[in-house]
Amino acid sequence: LQALLERAHGNGVRSVTVPVFGCQTSVTSSDVGACEVASPEQSFRILEKAIALGMTTALLPIVVTPGWDWRGLFDPKDVPGWFATYQAWLIRLANRAAALGVSELIPASEFKGLYRHTDRWRALLRTLRSHFKGPLIVTANWDHPELGFWDESDAIGLSAYFPLVKKPGRKVVLGATQVELDQAWVRIRDSLLALSKKWKRPLYLTEVGYHTMASAAWSPWGWTPGERSDPELQARCFEALRKA
């Protein structure tokens, strides 16, 4: 782990975002912290080593279920209860992150269904500010960037897995050119800059990536088992991002 961080630092990396995983028993439950899918200790060890190297650090809490259901699908039957347990879990993490000297906290990420509870998120973020003095950054999923409480976040965070081309038909072989990929990311960039201007908040790409399969340009977040490998397409997608 130390060697990996030192290699990253030697290659010019100056900031790292580290996830820590929490757990609730189902997508409809309200018991954040009731189970464990991964120990938080390794996350904090990574943060501690990164800080020692002089890196800026961010902690990204992520809640899943024992089956690793995506948090965007969460629809708790007891909404006030969910926010109560989530806030309690976050406060524990925020206190520990503050004591360690973590630079930034990302207290919400991809809660696509739960983000409609605007007033509850406002209250939660205000509470967290008494526990963590650094920037608090909320992250929306790529397909749901408009939130009603961006003014309570210190930046507009995004999981930027935007498709760059349309999904091809069953018998069509995808062959996106670099120009097509470049143009797609320019359109995305311009729409995000407009969102940033509207809310007077900077942009923060919390997550972005492309896998090495042939569907990278239209489904960067996942692929089908047995799919054809195409690392060259992955590289071209990253190049489009870099240019934009």
PDB file of C-alpha atoms in Angstrom:
ATOM      1  CA  LEU A   1       0.000   0.000   0.000  1.00  0.00           C
ATOM      2  CA  GLN A   2       2.764   2.434   0.922  1.00  0.00           C
ATOM      3  CA  ALA A   3       4.635   1.596  -2.294  1.00  0.00           C
ATOM      4  CA  LEU A   4       1.481   2.131  -4.360  1.00  0.00           C
ATOM      5  CA  LEU A   5       0.858   5.575  -2.853  1.00  0.00           C
ATOM      6  CA  GLU A   6       4.504   6.543  -3.284  1.00  0.00           C
ATOM      7  CA  ARG A   7       4.365   5.474  -6.930  1.00  0.00           C
ATOM      8  CA  ALA A   8       1.217   7.551  -7.479  1.00  0.00           C
ATOM      9  CA  HIS A   9       2.831  10.516  -5.762  1.00  0.00           C
ATOM     10  CA  GLY A  10       5.936  10.098  -7.897  1.00  0.00           C
ATOM     11  CA  ASN A  11       3.750  10.175 -11.010  1.00  0.00           C
ATOM     12  CA  GLY A  12       2.306  13.532 -10.006  1.00  0.00           C
ATOM     13  CA  VAL A  13      -0.804  12.537  -8.060  1.00  0.00           C
ATOM     14  CA  ARG A  14      -1.456  15.139  -5.374  1.00  0.00           C
ATOM     15  CA  SER A  15      -5.005  14.318  -4.307  1.00  0.00           C
ATOM     16  CA  VAL A  16      -6.747  11.042  -3.462  1.00  0.00           C
ATOM     17  CA  THR A  17     -10.373  10.196  -2.738  1.00  0.00           C
ATOM     18  CA  VAL A  18     -10.836   7.110  -0.575  1.00  0.00           C
ATOM     19  CA  PRO A  19     -14.163   5.252  -0.210  1.00  0.00           C
ATOM     20  CA  VAL A  20     -15.358   3.757   3.054  1.00  0.00           C
ATOM     21  CA  PHE A  21     -18.253   1.304   2.886  1.00  0.00           C
ATOM     22  CA  GLY A  22     -21.265   1.214   5.162  1.00  0.00           C
ATOM     23  CA  CYS A  23     -24.138  -1.241   5.034  1.00  0.00           C
ATOM     24  CA  GLN A  24     -27.903  -1.433   5.493  1.00  0.00           C
ATOM     25  CA  THR A  25     -29.849  -4.672   5.368  1.00  0.00           C
ATOM     26  CA  SER A  26     -31.951  -3.932   2.242  1.00  0.00           C
ATOM     27  CA  VAL A  27     -32.865  -1.176  -0.209  1.00  0.00           C
ATOM     28  CA  THR A  28     -36.048  -0.477   1.774  1.00  0.00           C
ATOM     29  CA  SER A  29     -34.564  -0.613   5.280  1.00  0.00           C
ATOM     30  CA  SER A  30     -33.604   2.324   7.482  1.00  0.00           C
ATOM     31  CA  ASP A  31     -30.743   0.761   9.426  1.00  0.00           C
ATOM     32  CA  VAL A  32     -27.509   2.226   8.080  1.00  0.00           C
ATOM     33  CA  GLY A  33     -24.682   0.671  10.064  1.00  0.00           C
ATOM     34  CA  ALA A  34     -26.588  -2.515  10.915  1.00  0.00           C
ATOM     35  CA  CYS A  35     -24.210  -4.709   8.878  1.00  0.00           C
ATOM     36  CA  GLU A  36     -20.680  -4.581   7.531  1.00  0.00           C
ATOM     37  CA  VAL A  37     -19.377  -5.398   4.053  1.00  0.00           C
ATOM     38  CA  ALA A  38     -15.859  -4.012   4.506  1.00  0.00           C
ATOM     39  CA  SER A  39     -13.823  -2.764   7.421  1.00  0.00           C
ATOM     40  CA  PRO A  40     -13.268   1.019   7.462  1.00  0.00           C
ATOM     41  CA  GLU A  41      -9.795   0.557   8.921  1.00  0.00           C
ATOM     42  CA  GLN A  42      -8.017   0.105   5.588  1.00  0.00           C
ATOM     43  CA  SER A  43      -9.635   3.292   4.252  1.00  0.00           C
ATOM     44  CA  PHE A  44      -8.305   5.306   7.157  1.00  0.00           C
ATOM     45  CA  ARG A  45      -4.857   3.718   6.843  1.00  0.00           C
ATOM     46  CA  ILE A  46      -4.748   4.824   3.195  1.00  0.00           C
ATOM     47  CA  LEU A  47      -5.808   8.329   4.182  1.00  0.00           C
ATOM     48  CA  GLU A  48      -3.186   8.494   6.922  1.00  0.00           C
ATOM     49  CA  LYS A  49      -0.393   7.413   4.558  1.00  0.00           C
ATOM     50  CA  ALA A  50      -1.562   9.823   1.845  1.00  0.00           C
ATOM     51  CA  ILE A  51      -1.591  12.716   4.311  1.00  0.00           C
ATOM     52  CA  ALA A  52       1.940  11.793   5.397  1.00  0.00           C
ATOM     53  CA  LEU A  53       3.010  12.138   1.741  1.00  0.00           C
ATOM     54  CA  GLY A  54       1.514  15.627   1.634  1.00  0.00           C
ATOM     55  CA  MET A  55      -1.497  14.703  -0.482  1.00  0.00           C
ATOM     56  CA  THR A  56      -4.889  16.373  -0.310  1.00  0.00           C
ATOM     57  CA  THR A  57      -7.437  13.777   0.768  1.00  0.00           C
ATOM     58  CA  ALA A  58     -11.181  13.241   0.530  1.00  0.00           C
ATOM     59  CA  LEU A  59     -13.313  10.625   2.293  1.00  0.00           C
ATOM     60  CA  LEU A  60     -16.169   9.127   0.266  1.00  0.00           C
ATOM     61  CA  PRO A  61     -18.690   7.188   2.399  1.00  0.00           C
ATOM     62  CA  ILE A  62     -20.714   4.705   0.328  1.00  0.00           C
ATOM     63  CA  VAL A  63     -23.674   2.689   1.618  1.00  0.00           C
ATOM     64  CA  VAL A  64     -24.576  -0.664   0.091  1.00  0.00           C
ATOM     65  CA  THR A  65     -26.525  -3.757   1.152  1.00  0.00           C
ATOM     66  CA  PRO A  66     -25.052  -7.214   1.903  1.00  0.00           C
ATOM     67  CA  GLY A  67     -25.724  -8.004  -1.772  1.00  0.00           C
ATOM     68  CA  TRP A  68     -24.058  -4.739  -2.869  1.00  0.00           C
ATOM     69  CA  ASP A  69     -27.246  -3.128  -4.185  1.00  0.00           C
ATOM     70  CA  TRP A  70     -26.675   0.314  -5.663  1.00  0.00           C
ATOM     71  CA  ARG A  71     -27.579   3.200  -3.363  1.00  0.00           C
ATOM     72  CA  GLY A  72     -29.429   4.941  -6.186  1.00  0.00           C
ATOM     73  CA  LEU A  73     -32.145   2.300  -5.735  1.00  0.00           C
ATOM     74  CA  PHE A  74     -32.624   2.925  -2.005  1.00  0.00           C
ATOM     75  CA  ASP A  75     -36.266   3.569  -1.129  1.00  0.00           C
ATOM     76  CA  PRO A  76     -36.603   3.241   2.663  1.00  0.00           C
ATOM     77  CA  LYS A  77     -40.058   2.666   4.102  1.00  0.00           C
ATOM     78  CA  ASP A  78     -39.102   4.849   7.066  1.00  0.00           C
ATOM     79  CA  VAL A  79     -37.497   7.928   5.517  1.00  0.00           C
ATOM     80  CA  PRO A  80     -36.956   9.874   8.786  1.00  0.00           C
ATOM     81  CA  GLY A  81     -35.467   6.725  10.311  1.00  0.00           C
ATOM     82  CA  TRP A  82     -33.082   6.320   7.384  1.00  0.00           C
ATOM     83  CA  PHE A  83     -31.817   9.881   7.663  1.00  0.00           C
ATOM     84  CA  ALA A  84     -31.358   9.442  11.419  1.00  0.00           C
ATOM     85  CA  THR A  85     -29.194   6.326  11.080  1.00  0.00           C
ATOM     86  CA  TYR A  86     -27.323   7.698   8.066  1.00  0.00           C
ATOM     87  CA  GLN A  87     -26.534  10.918   9.900  1.00  0.00           C
ATOM     88  CA  ALA A  88     -25.307   9.054  12.967  1.00  0.00           C
ATOM     89  CA  TRP A  89     -23.018   6.918  10.789  1.00  0.00           C
ATOM     90  CA  LEU A  90     -21.724   9.964   8.941  1.00  0.00           C
ATOM     91  CA  ILE A  91     -21.011  11.893  12.127  1.00  0.00           C
ATOM     92  CA  ARG A  92     -18.784   9.082  13.381  1.00  0.00           C
ATOM     93  CA  LEU A  93     -16.865   9.127  10.104  1.00  0.00           C
ATOM     94  CA  ALA A  94     -16.725  12.926   9.980  1.00  0.00           C
ATOM     95  CA  ASN A  95     -15.307  13.139  13.502  1.00  0.00           C
ATOM     96  CA  ARG A  96     -12.626  10.596  12.703  1.00  0.00           C
ATOM     97  CA  ALA A  97     -11.783  12.237   9.380  1.00  0.00           C
ATOM     98  CA  ALA A  98     -11.494  15.646  11.041  1.00  0.00           C
ATOM     99  CA  ALA A  99      -9.180  14.287  13.733  1.00  0.00           C
ATOM    100  CA  LEU A 100      -6.976  12.695  11.075  1.00  0.00           C
ATOM    101  CA  GLY A 101      -6.755  15.875   9.023  1.00  0.00           C
ATOM    102  CA  VAL A 102      -8.737  14.756   5.964  1.00  0.00           C
ATOM    103  CA  SER A 103      -9.221  17.697   3.612  1.00  0.00           C
ATOM    104  CA  GLU A 104     -12.701  17.056   2.187  1.00  0.00           C
ATOM    105  CA  LEU A 105     -15.779  14.972   2.957  1.00  0.00           C
ATOM    106  CA  ILE A 106     -18.253  13.664   0.370  1.00  0.00           C
ATOM    107  CA  PRO A 107     -21.293  12.979   2.578  1.00  0.00           C
ATOM    108  CA  ALA A 108     -23.683  11.908  -0.182  1.00  0.00           C
ATOM    109  CA  SER A 109     -23.114  10.057  -3.433  1.00  0.00           C
ATOM    110  CA  GLU A 110     -25.552   8.784  -6.091  1.00  0.00           C
ATOM    111  CA  PHE A 111     -28.639   8.664  -3.827  1.00  0.00           C
ATOM    112  CA  LYS A 112     -30.771   9.153  -6.923  1.00  0.00           C
ATOM    113  CA  GLY A 113     -34.094   8.293  -5.270  1.00  0.00           C
ATOM    114  CA  LEU A 114     -33.409   9.877  -1.894  1.00  0.00           C
ATOM    115  CA  TYR A 115     -32.248  13.233  -3.224  1.00  0.00           C
ATOM    116  CA  ARG A 116     -35.851  14.343  -3.599  1.00  0.00           C
ATOM    117  CA  HIS A 117     -35.940  14.934   0.170  1.00  0.00           C
ATOM    118  CA  THR A 118     -34.361  18.347  -0.191  1.00  0.00           C
ATOM    119  CA  ASP A 119     -35.065  19.707   3.292  1.00  0.00           C
ATOM    120  CA  ARG A 120     -33.669  16.617   5.005  1.00  0.00           C
ATOM    121  CA  TRP A 121     -30.410  16.874   3.039  1.00  0.00           C
ATOM    122  CA  ARG A 122     -30.148  20.549   3.916  1.00  0.00           C
ATOM    123  CA  ALA A 123     -30.539  19.748   7.600  1.00  0.00           C
ATOM    124  CA  LEU A 124     -28.044  16.889   7.441  1.00  0.00           C
ATOM    125  CA  LEU A 125     -25.367  19.000   5.737  1.00  0.00           C
ATOM    126  CA  ARG A 126     -25.807  21.809   8.251  1.00  0.00           C
ATOM    127  CA  THR A 127     -25.416  19.350  11.102  1.00  0.00           C
ATOM    128  CA  LEU A 128     -22.272  17.870   9.575  1.00  0.00           C
ATOM    129  CA  ARG A 129     -20.614  21.272   9.353  1.00  0.00           C
ATOM    130  CA  SER A 130     -20.316  21.336  13.141  1.00  0.00           C
ATOM    131  CA  HIS A 131     -18.288  18.105  12.963  1.00  0.00           C
ATOM    132  CA  PHE A 132     -16.190  18.653   9.823  1.00  0.00           C
ATOM    133  CA  LYS A 133     -14.829  22.091   8.918  1.00  0.00           C
ATOM    134  CA  GLY A 134     -13.542  21.272   5.421  1.00  0.00           C
ATOM    135  CA  PRO A 135     -15.589  21.306   2.214  1.00  0.00           C
ATOM    136  CA  LEU A 136     -18.678  19.079   2.053  1.00  0.00           C
ATOM    137  CA  ILE A 137     -19.327  17.850  -1.474  1.00  0.00           C
ATOM    138  CA  VAL A 138     -22.555  16.164  -2.574  1.00  0.00           C
ATOM    139  CA  THR A 139     -22.292  13.883  -5.612  1.00  0.00           C
ATOM    140  CA  ALA A 140     -25.095  13.255  -8.102  1.00  0.00           C
ATOM    141  CA  ASN A 141     -25.205  10.452 -10.635  1.00  0.00           C
ATOM    142  CA  TRP A 142     -24.466  11.430 -14.241  1.00  0.00           C
ATOM    143  CA  ASP A 143     -28.108  11.026 -15.326  1.00  0.00           C
ATOM    144  CA  HIS A 144     -29.575  13.078 -12.468  1.00  0.00           C
ATOM    145  CA  PRO A 145     -27.418  16.211 -12.049  1.00  0.00           C
ATOM    146  CA  GLU A 146     -30.184  18.627 -11.030  1.00  0.00           C
ATOM    147  CA  LEU A 147     -30.614  18.692  -7.246  1.00  0.00           C
ATOM    148  CA  GLY A 148     -32.619  21.206  -5.244  1.00  0.00           C
ATOM    149  CA  PHE A 149     -29.971  21.778  -2.587  1.00  0.00           C
ATOM    150  CA  TRP A 150     -26.752  22.429  -4.520  1.00  0.00           C
ATOM    151  CA  ASP A 151     -26.435  25.695  -2.625  1.00  0.00           C
ATOM    152  CA  GLU A 152     -25.812  23.696   0.587  1.00  0.00           C
ATOM    153  CA  SER A 153     -22.933  21.790  -1.054  1.00  0.00           C
ATOM    154  CA  ASP A 154     -19.504  23.376  -1.458  1.00  0.00           C
ATOM    155  CA  ALA A 155     -19.227  21.920  -4.975  1.00  0.00           C
ATOM    156  CA  ILE A 156     -21.344  20.123  -7.548  1.00  0.00           C
ATOM    157  CA  GLY A 157     -20.023  16.575  -7.357  1.00  0.00           C
ATOM    158  CA  LEU A 158     -20.671  14.126 -10.172  1.00  0.00           C
ATOM    159  CA  SER A 159     -20.194  10.457 -10.842  1.00  0.00           C
ATOM    160  CA  ALA A 160     -19.329  11.245 -14.438  1.00  0.00           C
ATOM    161  CA  TYR A 161     -20.048   7.953 -16.204  1.00  0.00           C
ATOM    162  CA  PHE A 162     -21.702   9.726 -19.129  1.00  0.00           C
ATOM    163  CA  PRO A 163     -22.288   7.574 -22.234  1.00  0.00           C
ATOM    164  CA  LEU A 164     -20.368   9.101 -25.131  1.00  0.00           C
ATOM    165  CA  VAL A 165     -22.275   7.317 -27.911  1.00  0.00           C
ATOM    166  CA  LYS A 166     -25.649   5.615 -28.205  1.00  0.00           C
ATOM    167  CA  LYS A 167     -25.881   1.918 -27.489  1.00  0.00           C
ATOM    168  CA  PRO A 168     -25.563   0.119 -30.843  1.00  0.00           C
ATOM    169  CA  GLY A 169     -28.087  -2.310 -32.230  1.00  0.00           C
ATOM    170  CA  ARG A 170     -27.586  -6.022 -31.642  1.00  0.00           C
ATOM    171  CA  LYS A 171     -25.832  -6.558 -34.997  1.00  0.00           C
ATOM    172  CA  VAL A 172     -23.947  -3.256 -35.073  1.00  0.00           C
ATOM    173  CA  VAL A 173     -20.241  -3.145 -34.248  1.00  0.00           C
ATOM    174  CA  LEU A 174     -19.395  -0.001 -32.329  1.00  0.00           C
ATOM    175  CA  GLY A 175     -16.531   1.943 -33.865  1.00  0.00           C
ATOM    176  CA  ALA A 176     -16.669   5.432 -32.358  1.00  0.00           C
ATOM    177  CA  THR A 177     -14.000   7.749 -33.756  1.00  0.00           C
ATOM    178  CA  GLN A 178     -11.862  10.014 -31.600  1.00  0.00           C
ATOM    179  CA  VAL A 179     -13.672  13.018 -33.061  1.00  0.00           C
ATOM    180  CA  GLU A 180     -17.058  11.603 -31.976  1.00  0.00           C
ATOM    181  CA  LEU A 181     -15.773  10.914 -28.472  1.00  0.00           C
ATOM    182  CA  ASP A 182     -14.186  14.368 -28.254  1.00  0.00           C
ATOM    183  CA  GLN A 183     -17.379  16.088 -29.371  1.00  0.00           C
ATOM    184  CA  ALA A 184     -19.447  14.125 -26.845  1.00  0.00           C
ATOM    185  CA  TRP A 185     -17.265  15.229 -23.935  1.00  0.00           C
ATOM    186  CA  VAL A 186     -17.342  18.850 -25.119  1.00  0.00           C
ATOM    187  CA  ARG A 187     -21.158  18.744 -25.016  1.00  0.00           C
ATOM    188  CA  ILE A 188     -21.048  17.209 -21.538  1.00  0.00           C
ATOM    189  CA  ARG A 189     -18.525  19.778 -20.359  1.00  0.00           C
ATOM    190  CA  ASP A 190     -20.637  22.671 -21.610  1.00  0.00           C
ATOM    191  CA  SER A 191     -23.782  21.378 -19.892  1.00  0.00           C
ATOM    192  CA  LEU A 192     -21.889  20.948 -16.622  1.00  0.00           C
ATOM    193  CA  LEU A 193     -20.413  24.431 -16.844  1.00  0.00           C
ATOM    194  CA  ALA A 194     -23.949  25.791 -17.284  1.00  0.00           C
ATOM    195  CA  LEU A 195     -25.033  23.914 -14.142  1.00  0.00           C
ATOM    196  CA  SER A 196     -22.028  25.283 -12.281  1.00  0.00           C
ATOM    197  CA  LYS A 197     -22.861  28.835 -13.356  1.00  0.00           C
ATOM    198  CA  LYS A 198     -26.514  28.448 -12.373  1.00  0.00           C
ATOM    199  CA  TRP A 199     -25.696  27.409  -8.801  1.00  0.00           C
ATOM    200  CA  LYS A 200     -22.439  29.369  -8.456  1.00  0.00           C
ATOM    201  CA  ARG A 201     -20.593  26.227  -7.388  1.00  0.00           C
ATOM    202  CA  PRO A 202     -17.417  24.623  -8.765  1.00  0.00           C
ATOM    203  CA  LEU A 203     -17.502  21.201 -10.411  1.00  0.00           C
ATOM    204  CA  TYR A 204     -15.986  18.139  -8.755  1.00  0.00           C
ATOM    205  CA  LEU A 205     -15.746  14.872 -10.692  1.00  0.00           C
ATOM    206  CA  THR A 206     -15.910  12.486  -7.743  1.00  0.00           C
ATOM    207  CA  GLU A 207     -15.880   9.410  -9.975  1.00  0.00           C
ATOM    208  CA  VAL A 208     -15.055   8.931 -13.639  1.00  0.00           C
ATOM    209  CA  GLY A 209     -13.803   5.929 -15.550  1.00  0.00           C
ATOM    210  CA  TYR A 210     -14.023   3.606 -18.537  1.00  0.00           C
ATOM    211  CA  HIS A 211     -13.617  -0.160 -18.512  1.00  0.00           C
ATOM    212  CA  THR A 212     -11.532  -2.061 -21.059  1.00  0.00           C
ATOM    213  CA  MET A 213     -14.423  -3.607 -22.976  1.00  0.00           C
ATOM    214  CA  ALA A 214     -16.020  -2.799 -26.322  1.00  0.00           C
ATOM    215  CA  SER A 215     -18.994  -1.101 -24.601  1.00  0.00           C
ATOM    216  CA  ALA A 216     -16.839   1.458 -22.761  1.00  0.00           C
ATOM    217  CA  ALA A 217     -18.141   4.388 -24.807  1.00  0.00           C
ATOM    218  CA  TRP A 218     -21.846   3.700 -24.196  1.00  0.00           C
ATOM    219  CA  SER A 219     -21.774   1.891 -20.831  1.00  0.00           C
ATOM    220  CA  PRO A 220     -18.665   3.053 -18.949  1.00  0.00           C
ATOM    221  CA  TRP A 221     -20.055   1.864 -15.599  1.00  0.00           C
ATOM    222  CA  GLY A 222     -20.452  -1.822 -16.480  1.00  0.00           C
ATOM    223  CA  TRP A 223     -20.122  -4.524 -19.075  1.00  0.00           C
ATOM    224  CA  THR A 224     -21.480  -7.952 -20.056  1.00  0.00           C
ATOM    225  CA  PRO A 225     -19.501 -11.098 -19.094  1.00  0.00           C
ATOM    226  CA  GLY A 226     -17.730 -12.505 -22.134  1.00  0.00           C
ATOM    227  CA  GLU A 227     -17.688  -9.163 -23.930  1.00  0.00           C
ATOM    228  CA  ARG A 228     -14.840  -8.375 -26.320  1.00  0.00           C
ATOM    229  CA  SER A 229     -11.888  -6.541 -24.803  1.00  0.00           C
ATOM    230  CA  ASP A 230     -10.966  -3.139 -26.268  1.00  0.00           C
ATOM    231  CA  PRO A 231      -8.362  -1.294 -24.157  1.00  0.00           C
ATOM    232  CA  GLU A 232      -7.660   1.037 -27.087  1.00  0.00           C
ATOM    233  CA  LEU A 233     -11.234   2.324 -26.905  1.00  0.00           C
ATOM    234  CA  GLN A 234     -10.810   2.846 -23.174  1.00  0.00           C
ATOM    235  CA  ALA A 235      -7.730   4.968 -23.848  1.00  0.00           C
ATOM    236  CA  ARG A 236      -9.569   7.056 -26.447  1.00  0.00           C
ATOM    237  CA  CYS A 237     -12.464   7.709 -24.044  1.00  0.00           C
ATOM    238  CA  PHE A 238     -10.021   8.950 -21.416  1.00  0.00           C
ATOM    239  CA  GLU A 239      -8.329  11.098 -24.055  1.00  0.00           C
ATOM    240  CA  ALA A 240     -11.683  12.735 -24.866  1.00  0.00           C
ATOM    241  CA  LEU A 241     -12.181  13.481 -21.171  1.00  0.00           C
ATOM    242  CA  ARG A 242      -8.676  14.904 -20.876  1.00  0.00           C
ATOM    243  CA  LYS A 243      -9.157  17.217 -23.851  1.00  0.00           C
ATOM    244  CA  ALA A 244     -12.494  18.531 -22.582  1.00  0.00           C
TER     245      ALA A 244
END
